Amino acid sequence: MKTIYYAALSLLLSFLTIAAQSQDKTESKSFGEFPSIIQCDNDQLLNCFNAEEGKTVTLSFSDQFSLKGNVVSNVWKYKTMQVVIIRSSNFDNTLFKIVKQSVENNTILLSGRILQQGGPEGYRMTTDSKGNYLLEKYDTRQLVQDCYTAQ
């Protein structure tokens, strides 16, 4: 009787192991079809800072890539830095954060990221040699680490 019990238990554990390993953990490739570098319109980026919380905005970064969403936050920090966060409605679980910082000589610097929760890639804002802003695709797994809590 014990032999049948152990055999059934072993069989059950084998099925559970196979079922757990066969779970498909496919990652969303929301940005996979878009170019790795997108040139931005500087004026359009600056217009983000005029958007009010709760309003819907559309940012057309290029002919192929636009982001539509609600302004979640538009706040000033340290009197020289303004931060706007937009939750996308056309990309699931995606946020666009853009920061405007005033430095010496009234120079304005912009920085930002487009991040998708659980997504393998995103965009970060960079500049070219002429000072034009670009969105550059990068692997978010190099930036964001998964955190697990013991239960």
Backbone as CSV, one residue per row, in Angstrom:
resi,resn,N_x,N_y,N_z,CA_x,CA_y,CA_z,C_x,C_y,C_z
1,MET,0.820,-1.191,0.000,0.000,0.000,0.000,0.867,1.259,0.000
2,LYS,1.952,1.228,0.825,2.842,2.386,0.863,3.523,2.598,-0.481
3,THR,3.807,1.534,-1.186,4.460,1.627,-2.481,3.570,2.370,-3.475
4,ILE,2.293,2.061,-3.482,1.358,2.750,-4.378,1.248,4.216,-3.993
5,TYR,1.205,4.475,-2.692,1.125,5.862,-2.200,2.341,6.675,-2.663
6,TYR,3.543,6.142,-2.489,4.761,6.854,-2.890,4.855,7.014,-4.411
7,ALA,4.401,6.003,-5.127,4.411,6.088,-6.591,3.451,7.180,-7.066
8,ALA,2.266,7.246,-6.459,1.288,8.283,-6.827,1.805,9.665,-6.460
9,LEU,2.430,9.774,-5.299,2.987,11.056,-4.866,4.108,11.504,-5.808
10,SER,4.968,10.585,-6.194,6.056,10.907,-7.131,5.505,11.332,-8.483
11,LEU,4.471,10.644,-8.941,3.841,10.987,-10.206,3.211,12.374,-10.148
12,LEU,2.540,12.687,-9.039,1.927,13.998,-8.862,2.979,15.104,-8.848
13,LEU,4.060,14.885,-8.113,5.128,15.880,-8.068,5.773,16.074,-9.440
14,SER,5.911,15.005,-10.192,6.461,15.119,-11.547,5.567,15.973,-12.438
15,PHE,4.239,15.737,-12.365,3.305,16.536,-13.164,3.336,18.009,-12.758
16,LEU,3.423,18.266,-11.455,3.481,19.657,-10.984,4.755,20.350,-11.462
17,THR,5.864,19.633,-11.440,7.130,20.202,-11.913,7.061,20.512,-13.396
18,ILE,6.534,19.600,-14.175,6.412,19.816,-15.624,5.484,20.986,-15.906
19,ALA,4.375,21.065,-15.197,3.418,22.157,-15.404,4.041,23.500,-15.043
20,ALA,4.808,23.551,-13.967,5.439,24.806,-13.548,6.487,25.259,-14.562
21,GLN,7.241,24.320,-15.111,8.277,24.681,-16.072,7.713,25.057,-17.427
22,SER,6.521,24.584,-17.721,5.950,24.880,-19.032,5.206,26.205,-19.066
23,GLN,5.122,26.907,-17.934,4.463,28.208,-17.922,5.220,29.152,-18.848
24,ASP,4.510,29.776,-19.751,5.120,30.662,-20.747,5.319,32.035,-20.137
25,LYS,6.550,32.469,-20.029,6.855,33.789,-19.496,7.289,34.702,-20.640
26,THR,6.403,34.928,-21.586,6.746,35.781,-22.711,6.749,37.235,-22.254
27,GLU,7.687,38.001,-22.776,7.800,39.404,-22.436,7.146,40.246,-23.517
28,SER,6.559,41.324,-23.093,5.932,42.238,-24.041,7.016,42.955,-24.836
29,LYS,6.840,43.035,-26.130,7.789,43.724,-26.996,7.135,44.967,-27.576
30,SER,6.539,45.770,-26.730,5.790,46.930,-27.198,6.626,47.865,-28.051
31,PHE,7.909,48.005,-27.751,8.741,48.942,-28.485,9.601,48.247,-29.533
32,GLY,9.456,46.936,-29.679,10.285,46.179,-30.606,10.165,46.622,-32.047
33,GLU,9.001,47.081,-32.455,8.783,47.463,-33.850,9.236,48.891,-34.157
34,PHE,9.587,49.645,-33.144,9.968,51.044,-33.344,11.479,51.186,-33.475
35,PRO,11.927,52.289,-34.091,13.369,52.477,-34.297,14.133,52.539,-32.979
36,SER,15.418,52.231,-33.036,16.239,52.265,-31.826,16.586,53.692,-31.413
37,ILE,16.572,54.626,-32.358,16.801,56.043,-32.044,15.723,56.877,-32.737
38,ILE,15.080,57.742,-31.961,14.014,58.602,-32.481,14.370,60.047,-32.169
39,GLN,14.411,60.879,-33.197,14.683,62.309,-32.998,13.416,62.990,-32.474
40,CYS,13.569,63.827,-31.462,12.425,64.501,-30.837,12.364,65.959,-31.257
41,ASP,11.161,66.496,-31.247,10.939,67.916,-31.468,11.090,68.621,-30.120
42,ASN,12.128,69.443,-29.980,12.414,70.098,-28.704,11.230,70.914,-28.195
43,ASP,10.530,71.619,-29.088,9.384,72.432,-28.666,8.267,71.563,-28.115
44,GLN,8.035,70.418,-28.741,6.992,69.521,-28.251,7.341,68.988,-26.860
45,LEU,8.613,68.695,-26.646,9.033,68.232,-25.326,8.801,69.318,-24.276
46,LEU,9.133,70.547,-24.618,8.937,71.650,-23.669,7.462,71.896,-23.382
47,ASN,6.588,71.606,-24.346,5.151,71.777,-24.126,4.611,70.815,-23.071
48,CYS,5.292,69.728,-22.811,4.861,68.791,-21.763,4.739,69.503,-20.421
49,PHE,5.587,70.489,-20.199,5.626,71.151,-18.896,4.474,72.127,-18.692
50,ASN,3.708,72.391,-19.756,2.513,73.229,-19.638,1.258,72.408,-19.385
51,ALA,1.372,71.085,-19.464,0.214,70.205,-19.298,-0.195,70.142,-17.832
52,GLU,-1.493,70.163,-17.603,-2.032,70.107,-16.246,-2.302,68.660,-15.844
53,GLU,-2.198,68.402,-14.537,-2.512,67.071,-14.027,-3.935,66.684,-14.405
54,GLY,-4.106,65.439,-14.809,-5.419,64.933,-15.173,-5.783,65.131,-16.635
55,LYS,-5.031,65.939,-17.356,-5.311,66.192,-18.772,-4.685,65.104,-19.636
56,THR,-5.292,64.889,-20.798,-4.758,63.939,-21.767,-3.874,64.673,-22.762
57,VAL,-2.705,64.114,-23.032,-1.769,64.713,-23.983,-1.358,63.657,-25.010
58,THR,-0.974,64.128,-26.178,-0.435,63.258,-27.220,0.905,63.821,-27.659
59,LEU,1.924,62.989,-27.603,3.271,63.380,-28.020,3.650,62.563,-29.240
60,SER,3.880,63.226,-30.354,4.311,62.540,-31.574,5.823,62.697,-31.676
61,PHE,6.523,61.651,-31.286,7.982,61.697,-31.318,8.516,61.536,-32.726
62,SER,7.793,60.804,-33.562,8.169,60.636,-34.964,6.914,60.228,-35.718
63,ASP,7.056,60.023,-37.023,5.912,59.567,-37.812,5.422,58.200,-37.348
64,GLN,6.355,57.381,-36.847,5.993,56.022,-36.461,5.664,55.865,-34.983
65,PHE,6.075,56.800,-34.139,5.965,56.594,-32.693,5.327,57.796,-32.013
66,SER,4.173,57.550,-31.403,3.539,58.596,-30.604,3.048,57.980,-29.304
67,LEU,2.959,58.820,-28.290,2.537,58.375,-26.980,1.372,59.249,-26.544
68,LYS,0.276,58.608,-26.189,-0.905,59.321,-25.713,-1.148,58.874,-24.283
69,GLY,-1.487,59.837,-23.417,-1.738,59.442,-22.040,-2.186,60.584,-21.166
70,ASN,-2.399,60.261,-19.898,-2.848,61.229,-18.908,-1.681,61.727,-18.079
71,VAL,-1.693,63.029,-17.804,-0.663,63.619,-16.952,-0.984,63.232,-15.511
72,VAL,-0.106,62.429,-14.925,-0.293,61.946,-13.562,0.263,62.962,-12.567
73,SER,1.342,63.618,-12.951,2.015,64.540,-12.041,2.734,65.615,-12.834
74,ASN,2.688,66.841,-12.318,3.443,67.959,-12.876,3.837,68.830,-11.691
75,VAL,5.050,68.630,-11.197,5.480,69.294,-9.964,6.838,69.970,-10.138
76,TRP,7.037,71.002,-9.326,8.333,71.679,-9.238,9.056,71.139,-8.019
77,LYS,10.374,70.913,-8.169,11.213,70.494,-7.056,12.440,71.388,-7.020
78,TYR,12.794,71.812,-5.841,14.016,72.589,-5.616,14.044,73.917,-6.377
79,LYS,12.931,74.433,-6.809,12.779,75.704,-7.522,13.476,75.757,-8.881
80,THR,14.243,74.733,-9.221,14.942,74.734,-10.511,14.613,73.510,-11.353
81,MET,13.761,72.624,-10.830,13.494,71.378,-11.522,11.984,71.123,-11.576
82,GLN,11.500,70.837,-12.784,10.100,70.498,-12.974,10.028,69.073,-13.516
83,VAL,9.156,68.270,-12.929,9.027,66.859,-13.299,7.593,66.586,-13.739
84,VAL,7.444,65.989,-14.923,6.131,65.616,-15.451,6.132,64.109,-15.684
85,ILE,5.057,63.462,-15.227,4.900,62.027,-15.448,3.584,61.803,-16.180
86,ILE,3.668,61.057,-17.283,2.504,60.771,-18.120,2.307,59.261,-18.160
87,ARG,1.096,58.800,-17.818,0.755,57.387,-17.913,0.134,57.149,-19.282
88,SER,0.758,56.291,-20.058,0.331,56.051,-21.434,-0.983,55.282,-21.487
89,SER,-1.817,55.673,-22.442,-3.055,54.922,-22.679,-2.933,54.041,-23.920
90,ASN,-1.897,54.227,-24.727,-1.730,53.379,-25.904,-0.633,52.316,-25.746
91,PHE,0.068,52.304,-24.611,1.017,51.244,-24.267,0.707,50.829,-22.835
92,ASP,0.403,49.561,-22.620,0.044,49.086,-21.284,1.191,49.264,-20.298
93,ASN,0.841,49.681,-19.079,1.795,49.797,-17.961,3.037,50.618,-18.315
94,THR,2.846,51.707,-19.055,3.976,52.506,-19.508,3.889,53.921,-18.958
95,LEU,5.024,54.416,-18.461,5.129,55.780,-17.958,6.205,56.525,-18.732
96,PHE,5.939,57.808,-18.982,6.939,58.704,-19.556,7.229,59.763,-18.507
97,LYS,8.480,59.817,-18.076,8.898,60.827,-17.111,9.860,61.770,-17.821
98,ILE,9.561,63.057,-17.732,10.446,64.048,-18.324,10.749,65.110,-17.265
99,VAL,12.018,65.520,-17.226,12.492,66.466,-16.224,13.117,67.655,-16.928
100,LYS,12.718,68.863,-16.492,13.321,70.092,-16.997,14.078,70.727,-15.843
101,GLN,15.361,70.991,-16.078,16.190,71.568,-15.034,16.831,72.848,-15.555
102,SER,16.679,73.919,-14.786,17.320,75.194,-15.128,18.668,75.240,-14.435
103,VAL,19.695,75.508,-15.222,21.049,75.608,-14.676,21.575,77.016,-14.926
104,GLU,22.836,77.233,-14.638,23.437,78.561,-14.798,23.200,79.121,-16.198
105,ASN,23.180,80.439,-16.302,22.980,81.160,-17.562,21.618,80.873,-18.195
106,ASN,20.626,80.502,-17.364,19.270,80.202,-17.835,19.229,79.094,-18.883
107,THR,20.185,78.206,-18.844,20.199,77.056,-19.733,19.215,76.020,-19.213
108,ILE,18.467,75.426,-20.125,17.500,74.405,-19.749,17.991,73.049,-20.249
109,LEU,18.024,72.085,-19.333,18.409,70.714,-19.666,17.193,69.818,-19.476
110,LEU,16.994,68.910,-20.415,15.904,67.949,-20.328,16.472,66.547,-20.173
111,SER,15.774,65.744,-19.407,16.108,64.322,-19.313,14.796,63.565,-19.167
112,GLY,14.814,62.296,-19.479,13.586,61.537,-19.348,13.749,60.095,-19.743
113,ARG,12.709,59.332,-19.456,12.672,57.911,-19.776,11.241,57.502,-20.081
114,ILE,11.114,56.506,-20.932,9.846,55.820,-21.137,10.074,54.394,-20.656
115,LEU,9.345,54.017,-19.619,9.502,52.697,-19.020,8.178,51.951,-19.049
116,GLN,8.253,50.680,-19.353,7.080,49.818,-19.328,7.305,48.763,-18.262
117,GLN,6.397,48.725,-17.275,6.535,47.750,-16.197,6.523,46.343,-16.762
118,GLY,7.574,45.603,-16.464,7.676,44.233,-16.942,8.156,44.108,-18.374
119,GLY,8.317,45.220,-19.068,8.778,45.187,-20.452,10.289,45.078,-20.526
120,PRO,10.806,44.461,-21.576,12.243,44.260,-21.687,13.012,45.458,-22.232
121,GLU,12.289,46.454,-22.733,12.985,47.601,-23.308,12.214,48.882,-23.034
122,GLY,12.926,49.984,-23.144,12.339,51.300,-22.952,13.160,52.311,-23.739
123,TYR,12.873,53.567,-23.505,13.629,54.645,-24.157,14.165,55.582,-23.093
124,ARG,15.377,56.095,-23.323,15.940,57.140,-22.471,16.274,58.326,-23.353
125,MET,16.143,59.506,-22.798,16.385,60.723,-23.554,17.875,61.061,-23.508
126,THR,18.437,61.302,-24.674,19.829,61.713,-24.797,19.886,62.912,-25.746
127,THR,21.068,63.446,-25.949,21.230,64.539,-26.914,22.311,64.159,-27.914
128,ASP,22.185,64.741,-29.118,23.238,64.546,-30.108,24.239,65.693,-29.989
129,SER,25.207,65.727,-30.879,26.270,66.738,-30.805,25.757,68.159,-31.048
130,LYS,24.583,68.290,-31.673,24.010,69.608,-31.949,23.033,70.067,-30.867
131,GLY,22.843,69.244,-29.838,21.936,69.612,-28.755,20.493,69.201,-28.987
132,ASN,20.230,68.423,-30.035,18.878,67.928,-30.285,18.612,66.723,-29.390
133,TYR,17.389,66.636,-28.906,17.037,65.527,-28.028,16.608,64.307,-28.834
134,LEU,17.050,63.148,-28.341,16.764,61.874,-28.978,16.199,60.918,-27.940
135,LEU,15.364,60.005,-28.388,14.961,58.872,-27.565,15.756,57.675,-28.054
136,GLU,16.505,57.072,-27.159,17.365,55.946,-27.498,16.857,54.699,-26.784
137,LYS,16.584,53.653,-27.553,16.072,52.407,-26.985,17.183,51.724,-26.194
138,TYR,16.796,51.124,-25.060,17.758,50.372,-24.264,17.057,49.216,-23.572
139,ASP,17.846,48.299,-23.092,17.356,47.110,-22.409,17.103,47.478,-20.948
140,THR,15.837,47.509,-20.540,15.502,47.927,-19.175,15.930,46.896,-18.139
141,ARG,16.182,45.667,-18.561,16.626,44.661,-17.595,17.999,45.015,-17.039
142,GLN,18.747,45.871,-17.724,20.033,46.322,-17.197,19.849,47.405,-16.147
143,LEU,18.689,48.059,-16.129,18.427,49.156,-15.208,17.552,48.730,-14.049
144,VAL,16.489,47.997,-14.334,15.493,47.652,-13.341,15.660,46.203,-12.926
145,GLN,15.886,45.965,-11.653,16.011,44.623,-11.130,14.673,44.199,-10.538
146,ASP,14.283,42.947,-10.762,13.077,42.427,-10.125,13.352,42.237,-8.649
147,CYS,12.406,42.615,-7.813,12.534,42.444,-6.381,11.468,41.457,-5.916
148,TYR,11.895,40.497,-5.182,10.982,39.490,-4.659,11.045,39.522,-3.145
149,THR,9.924,39.346,-2.510,9.898,39.291,-1.042,9.588,37.877,-0.623
150,ALA,10.234,37.463,0.440,9.983,36.130,0.971,8.623,36.104,1.650
151,GLN,7.923,35.033,1.465,6.589,34.927,2.069,6.544,33.835,3.072
